[in-house]
Amino acid sequence: MKKEIPLLNTITTASNQDLEKYEQKFKALADQQRLQIINILAVKESVCVCDLTPIIDMPQSKLSYHLKILLEADLIKKEKQGTWNYYSLNVSELKGILSDQLCCVFLPSSC
Amino acid sequence: MKKEIPLLNTITTASNQDLEKYEQKFKALADQQRLQIINILAVKESVCVCDLTPIIDMPQSKLSYHLKILLEADLIKKEKQGTWNYYSLNVSELKGILSDQLCCVFLPSSC
DNA sequence: CTGGTATATCAAAAATAATTGATTTATACA
DNA sequence: TGTATAAATCAATTATTTTTGATATACCAG
């Protein structure tokens, strides 16, 4: 849904840009499998897709799909090294979204 | 999707209960219209549905639907007063989820 | 009780998102 | 070059969520 929300600027404080941006980030977070991927990346630092597939029991195309959603929301980063793509958390972005309490749950190293 | 995620307890730190619980909360947040409702409630404190309908241009049944989702995720509270239902934020719950930065965007009074 | 307002709920339709298996692209290396 | 592995993408299917309009429920005032 790319629809623009009607402006309520006289009442609200969040801009349409805010709404759109955080909708995307919360959508990316709104899935158990993706939360689990985030949690794995938090513990293992940097992981390639081929290492992730056996850890989280999931076909490769499905994993790529979920990684892409996290990537597009800027919650994770990707670095290409030859044949491999290494994924890692975008910690500063996540810390800008999640409470300290939640960071402790999903990014335990940051506690 | 009520599916249980397979246990990866040797690797991850978040429990299945965590995953399930925060999935629901992030789902509730993952919608521009609901983020806007939260923002309105933050500014206006306590509002009945009939006051909300004209502010946010939305049919009443749709508004009730979105309020229900926020309510079930425990992000807002409902208080019945006669014919009216007054909704307000569950501020402590929201602060337990959102970073200070995000609270400033959506719950400006808490800044 | 009757009529009116506030709100929730329901079932059907529409829109979006997730899953799957197959295919493509890219790189590595024998 | 030919083969193998890593990973992304695609199109079709399935599942989930959202929207809509209609109806039901609850309370209030006359």
Tab-separated table of C-alpha atoms (C1' of nucleotides) in Angstrom:
chain	number	residue	atom	x	y	z
A	1	MET	CA	0.000	0.000	0.000
A	2	LYS	CA	1.812	3.101	-1.250
A	3	LYS	CA	-1.080	5.366	-0.305
A	4	GLU	CA	-0.402	8.757	1.198
A	5	ILE	CA	-2.118	9.360	4.468
A	6	PRO	CA	-4.118	12.619	4.507
A	7	LEU	CA	-2.301	15.411	6.321
A	8	LEU	CA	-3.335	16.092	9.887
A	9	ASN	CA	-0.525	18.495	10.526
A	10	THR	CA	-2.435	20.749	12.823
A	11	ILE	CA	-2.931	17.860	15.221
A	12	THR	CA	-0.153	15.347	14.816
A	13	THR	CA	3.601	15.566	15.160
A	14	ALA	CA	4.803	12.730	12.932
A	15	SER	CA	5.242	13.641	9.267
A	16	ASN	CA	4.068	11.504	6.378
A	17	GLN	CA	7.690	10.679	5.765
A	18	ASP	CA	8.029	9.439	9.328
A	19	LEU	CA	4.907	7.328	8.967
A	20	GLU	CA	6.102	5.767	5.740
A	21	LYS	CA	9.622	5.154	6.973
A	22	TYR	CA	8.674	3.551	10.262
A	23	GLU	CA	5.876	1.540	8.736
A	24	GLN	CA	8.505	-0.123	6.568
A	25	LYS	CA	10.851	-0.763	9.478
A	26	PHE	CA	8.110	-2.162	11.705
A	27	LYS	CA	6.864	-4.352	8.866
A	28	ALA	CA	10.345	-5.777	8.566
A	29	LEU	CA	10.354	-6.492	12.297
A	30	ALA	CA	6.824	-7.900	12.312
A	31	ASP	CA	7.726	-11.490	11.591
A	32	GLN	CA	9.029	-14.194	13.911
A	33	GLN	CA	11.393	-15.597	11.318
A	34	ARG	CA	12.953	-12.214	10.670
A	35	LEU	CA	13.244	-11.495	14.382
A	36	GLN	CA	15.040	-14.788	14.687
A	37	ILE	CA	17.392	-13.885	11.863
A	38	ILE	CA	18.183	-10.630	13.634
A	39	ASN	CA	18.828	-12.522	16.826
A	40	ILE	CA	21.167	-14.970	15.075
A	41	LEU	CA	23.068	-12.139	13.406
A	42	ALA	CA	23.399	-10.454	16.788
A	43	VAL	CA	25.000	-13.542	18.255
A	44	LYS	CA	27.114	-14.599	15.272
A	45	GLU	CA	28.146	-11.137	14.075
A	46	SER	CA	28.585	-11.769	10.340
A	47	VAL	CA	27.125	-14.733	8.498
A	48	CYS	CA	26.751	-15.840	4.895
A	49	VAL	CA	23.479	-17.178	3.556
A	50	CYS	CA	24.883	-20.685	3.229
A	51	ASP	CA	25.731	-20.755	6.955
A	52	LEU	CA	22.317	-19.372	7.858
A	53	THR	CA	20.303	-21.918	5.885
A	54	PRO	CA	21.163	-24.897	8.116
A	55	ILE	CA	20.827	-22.883	11.344
A	56	ILE	CA	17.375	-21.604	10.573
A	57	ASP	CA	15.612	-24.412	8.776
A	58	MET	CA	14.440	-22.659	5.653
A	59	PRO	CA	14.810	-23.030	1.888
A	60	GLN	CA	17.413	-20.708	0.435
A	61	SER	CA	15.011	-18.664	-1.678
A	62	LYS	CA	12.860	-18.005	1.342
A	63	LEU	CA	15.816	-16.894	3.397
A	64	SER	CA	16.934	-14.556	0.628
A	65	TYR	CA	13.443	-13.090	0.564
A	66	HIS	CA	13.466	-12.325	4.281
A	67	LEU	CA	17.007	-10.975	4.180
A	68	LYS	CA	15.986	-8.642	1.400
A	69	ILE	CA	13.135	-7.244	3.445
A	70	LEU	CA	15.456	-6.596	6.376
A	71	LEU	CA	18.014	-5.074	4.030
A	72	GLU	CA	15.514	-2.745	2.377
A	73	ALA	CA	14.433	-1.556	5.802
A	74	ASP	CA	18.108	-0.834	6.494
A	75	LEU	CA	18.101	-3.083	9.559
A	76	ILE	CA	20.930	-5.261	8.254
A	77	LYS	CA	23.941	-4.777	6.007
A	78	LYS	CA	25.337	-6.935	3.219
A	79	GLU	CA	28.925	-7.303	2.159
A	80	LYS	CA	29.987	-9.284	-0.853
A	81	GLN	CA	33.151	-11.363	-0.605
A	82	GLY	CA	33.728	-13.357	-3.726
A	83	THR	CA	30.994	-15.915	-4.070
A	84	TRP	CA	29.645	-15.239	-0.600
A	85	ASN	CA	27.352	-12.560	0.742
A	86	TYR	CA	27.933	-11.773	4.358
A	87	TYR	CA	25.103	-10.264	6.321
A	88	SER	CA	25.390	-8.367	9.588
A	89	LEU	CA	23.185	-6.168	11.723
A	90	ASN	CA	22.912	-2.439	11.275
A	91	VAL	CA	23.241	-1.955	15.000
A	92	SER	CA	22.965	1.817	15.088
A	93	GLU	CA	19.773	1.703	13.068
A	94	LEU	CA	18.281	-0.957	15.320
A	95	LYS	CA	19.252	0.988	18.421
A	96	GLY	CA	17.514	4.004	16.960
A	97	ILE	CA	14.278	2.041	16.812
A	98	LEU	CA	14.247	-0.395	19.718
A	99	SER	CA	14.079	0.358	23.416
A	100	ASP	CA	17.009	-0.693	25.579
A	101	GLN	CA	14.811	-3.439	26.942
A	102	LEU	CA	14.181	-4.870	23.494
A	103	CYS	CA	17.798	-4.537	22.507
A	104	CYS	CA	18.570	-6.758	25.491
A	105	VAL	CA	16.207	-9.399	24.153
A	106	PHE	CA	17.364	-9.411	20.555
A	107	LEU	CA	20.854	-7.929	20.616
A	108	PRO	CA	22.164	-9.328	23.883
A	109	SER	CA	25.761	-8.302	23.226
A	110	SER	CA	24.617	-4.691	23.480
A	111	CYS	CA	23.484	-5.116	27.078
B	1	MET	CA	0.149	-17.642	11.267
B	2	LYS	CA	0.254	-19.349	14.646
B	3	LYS	CA	3.193	-21.525	13.686
B	4	GLU	CA	5.886	-22.290	16.228
B	5	ILE	CA	9.365	-21.483	15.110
B	6	PRO	CA	11.768	-24.417	15.560
B	7	LEU	CA	13.947	-24.069	18.625
B	8	LEU	CA	17.465	-22.772	18.107
B	9	ASN	CA	18.164	-22.385	21.751
B	10	THR	CA	21.796	-23.262	21.561
B	11	ILE	CA	22.391	-20.300	19.310
B	12	THR	CA	19.784	-17.643	19.947
B	13	THR	CA	18.814	-15.653	23.000
B	14	ALA	CA	15.197	-14.756	22.289
B	15	SER	CA	12.622	-17.357	23.346
B	16	ASN	CA	9.717	-18.471	21.221
B	17	GLN	CA	7.492	-16.539	23.566
B	18	ASP	CA	9.515	-13.399	22.908
B	19	LEU	CA	9.302	-13.950	19.174
B	20	GLU	CA	5.561	-14.417	19.285
B	21	LYS	CA	4.926	-11.507	21.603
B	22	TYR	CA	7.023	-8.981	19.732
B	23	GLU	CA	5.818	-10.155	16.362
B	24	GLN	CA	2.327	-9.167	17.463
B	25	LYS	CA	3.439	-5.798	18.762
B	26	PHE	CA	5.458	-4.972	15.672
B	27	LYS	CA	2.582	-6.047	13.464
B	28	ALA	CA	0.369	-3.613	15.306
B	29	LEU	CA	2.923	-0.857	14.717
B	30	ALA	CA	3.508	-1.798	11.081
B	31	ASP	CA	0.789	0.354	9.578
B	32	GLN	CA	0.772	4.055	8.816
B	33	GLN	CA	-2.818	4.478	9.881
B	34	ARG	CA	-2.186	2.861	13.243
B	35	LEU	CA	0.975	4.886	13.768
B	36	GLN	CA	-1.104	7.963	13.090
B	37	ILE	CA	-3.708	6.852	15.608
B	38	ILE	CA	-0.966	6.415	18.188
B	39	ASN	CA	0.341	9.853	17.385
B	40	ILE	CA	-3.103	11.411	17.740
B	41	LEU	CA	-3.677	9.665	21.062
B	42	ALA	CA	-0.296	10.930	22.245
B	43	VAL	CA	-1.290	14.497	21.499
B	44	LYS	CA	-4.921	14.353	22.627
B	45	GLU	CA	-4.491	12.055	25.633
B	46	SER	CA	-7.897	10.364	25.717
B	47	VAL	CA	-10.295	10.245	22.797
B	48	CYS	CA	-13.544	8.519	21.951
B	49	VAL	CA	-14.074	6.826	18.612
B	50	CYS	CA	-16.591	9.429	17.525
B	51	ASP	CA	-14.012	12.196	17.988
B	52	LEU	CA	-11.391	10.185	16.162
B	53	THR	CA	-13.495	9.458	13.079
B	54	PRO	CA	-13.543	13.059	11.801
B	55	ILE	CA	-9.872	13.681	12.650
B	56	ILE	CA	-8.599	10.673	10.805
B	57	ASP	CA	-10.758	10.309	7.726
B	58	MET	CA	-11.876	6.726	8.030
B	59	PRO	CA	-15.162	4.810	8.226
B	60	GLN	CA	-16.080	3.877	11.762
B	61	SER	CA	-15.843	0.113	11.302
B	62	LYS	CA	-12.353	0.475	9.914
B	63	LEU	CA	-11.278	2.620	12.811
B	64	SER	CA	-12.687	0.090	15.263
B	65	TYR	CA	-10.725	-2.615	13.492
B	66	HIS	CA	-7.433	-0.764	13.827
B	67	LEU	CA	-8.107	0.182	17.429
B	68	LYS	CA	-8.752	-3.452	18.191
B	69	ILE	CA	-5.405	-4.468	16.769
B	70	LEU	CA	-3.623	-1.869	18.865
B	71	LEU	CA	-5.616	-2.937	21.898
B	72	GLU	CA	-4.837	-6.618	21.457
B	73	ALA	CA	-1.166	-5.756	21.240
B	74	ASP	CA	-1.596	-3.889	24.528
B	75	LEU	CA	-0.326	-0.653	22.992
B	76	ILE	CA	-3.475	1.271	23.891
B	77	LYS	CA	-6.088	1.132	26.632
B	78	LYS	CA	-9.859	1.388	26.476
B	79	GLU	CA	-12.184	2.804	29.079
B	80	LYS	CA	-15.921	2.636	28.782
B	81	GLN	CA	-17.925	5.645	29.946
B	82	GLY	CA	-21.596	5.194	29.271
B	83	THR	CA	-22.153	5.106	25.554
B	84	TRP	CA	-18.610	6.177	24.791
B	85	ASN	CA	-15.375	4.260	24.630
B	86	TYR	CA	-12.346	6.329	25.438
B	87	TYR	CA	-9.010	5.194	24.102
B	88	SER	CA	-5.614	6.223	25.380
B	89	LEU	CA	-2.028	5.121	24.962
B	90	ASN	CA	-0.407	2.474	27.074
B	91	VAL	CA	2.635	4.667	27.492
B	92	SER	CA	4.714	2.324	29.616
B	93	GLU	CA	4.238	-0.492	27.144
B	94	LEU	CA	5.202	1.739	24.230
B	95	LYS	CA	8.259	2.993	26.067
B	96	GLY	CA	9.273	-0.595	26.636
B	97	ILE	CA	9.340	-1.140	22.902
B	98	LEU	CA	10.392	2.085	21.249
B	99	SER	CA	13.734	3.855	21.441
B	100	ASP	CA	13.831	7.314	22.985
B	101	GLN	CA	14.295	8.689	19.507
B	102	LEU	CA	11.110	7.059	18.265
B	103	CYS	CA	9.186	8.101	21.339
B	104	CYS	CA	10.114	11.658	20.429
B	105	VAL	CA	8.604	11.205	16.990
B	106	PHE	CA	5.365	9.568	18.035
B	107	LEU	CA	4.880	10.492	21.692
B	108	PRO	CA	6.265	14.020	21.713
B	109	SER	CA	4.964	14.834	25.160
B	110	SER	CA	7.387	12.245	26.533
B	111	CYS	CA	10.407	14.189	25.261
C	1	DC	C1'	-41.106	1.309	25.326
C	2	DT	C1'	-39.230	4.034	21.225
C	3	DG	C1'	-35.895	6.335	18.637
C	4	DG	C1'	-31.240	7.848	18.365
C	5	DT	C1'	-26.301	7.751	18.917
C	6	DA	C1'	-21.867	5.147	19.776
C	7	DT	C1'	-19.392	1.360	18.826
C	8	DA	C1'	-18.378	-3.510	17.839
C	9	DT	C1'	-18.798	-7.357	14.961
C	10	DC	C1'	-19.566	-9.955	10.811
C	11	DA	C1'	-19.065	-11.935	6.199
C	12	DA	C1'	-17.558	-11.044	1.628
C	13	DA	C1'	-14.324	-8.823	-1.387
C	14	DA	C1'	-9.961	-6.721	-2.315
C	15	DA	C1'	-5.268	-6.019	-1.431
C	16	DT	C1'	-0.775	-7.529	0.306
C	17	DA	C1'	2.593	-10.614	1.851
C	18	DA	C1'	4.772	-15.118	2.158
C	19	DT	C1'	5.982	-19.563	0.242
C	20	DT	C1'	7.544	-22.655	-3.320
C	21	DG	C1'	10.259	-24.670	-6.892
C	22	DA	C1'	12.553	-23.460	-10.961
C	23	DT	C1'	15.680	-20.524	-13.203
C	24	DT	C1'	19.317	-17.109	-13.570
C	25	DT	C1'	23.515	-14.777	-12.399
C	26	DA	C1'	27.977	-14.669	-10.630
C	27	DT	C1'	32.150	-16.411	-9.103
C	28	DA	C1'	35.653	-20.011	-8.350
C	29	DC	C1'	38.527	-23.396	-9.775
C	30	DA	C1'	40.046	-27.802	-12.043
D	1	DT	C1'	36.134	-24.167	-21.145
D	2	DG	C1'	33.169	-26.890	-18.114
D	3	DT	C1'	31.431	-27.852	-13.671
D	4	DA	C1'	30.191	-26.650	-9.080
D	5	DT	C1'	28.666	-23.659	-5.411
D	6	DA	C1'	26.415	-19.280	-3.563
D	7	DA	C1'	22.802	-16.479	-3.829
D	8	DA	C1'	19.190	-13.624	-6.170
D	9	DT	C1'	15.122	-13.445	-8.797
D	10	DC	C1'	10.869	-14.959	-10.930
D	11	DA	C1'	6.115	-16.548	-11.589
D	12	DA	C1'	2.563	-19.116	-9.595
D	13	DT	C1'	0.260	-20.401	-5.519
D	14	DT	C1'	-1.252	-19.919	-0.883
D	15	DA	C1'	-2.060	-17.412	3.267
D	16	DT	C1'	-2.931	-13.294	5.799
D	17	DT	C1'	-4.516	-8.741	6.384
D	18	DT	C1'	-7.344	-4.918	5.230
D	19	DT	C1'	-11.421	-2.796	3.600
D	20	DT	C1'	-16.320	-2.395	3.046
D	21	DG	C1'	-21.132	-2.149	3.977
D	22	DA	C1'	-24.512	-4.185	6.695
D	23	DT	C1'	-26.054	-5.609	10.977
D	24	DA	C1'	-25.985	-6.217	15.991
D	25	DT	C1'	-25.433	-4.501	20.693
D	26	DA	C1'	-25.463	-1.248	24.278
D	27	DC	C1'	-26.727	2.780	26.393
D	28	DC	C1'	-29.301	7.137	26.788
D	29	DA	C1'	-33.168	10.467	26.552
D	30	DG	C1'	-37.769	11.411	25.877
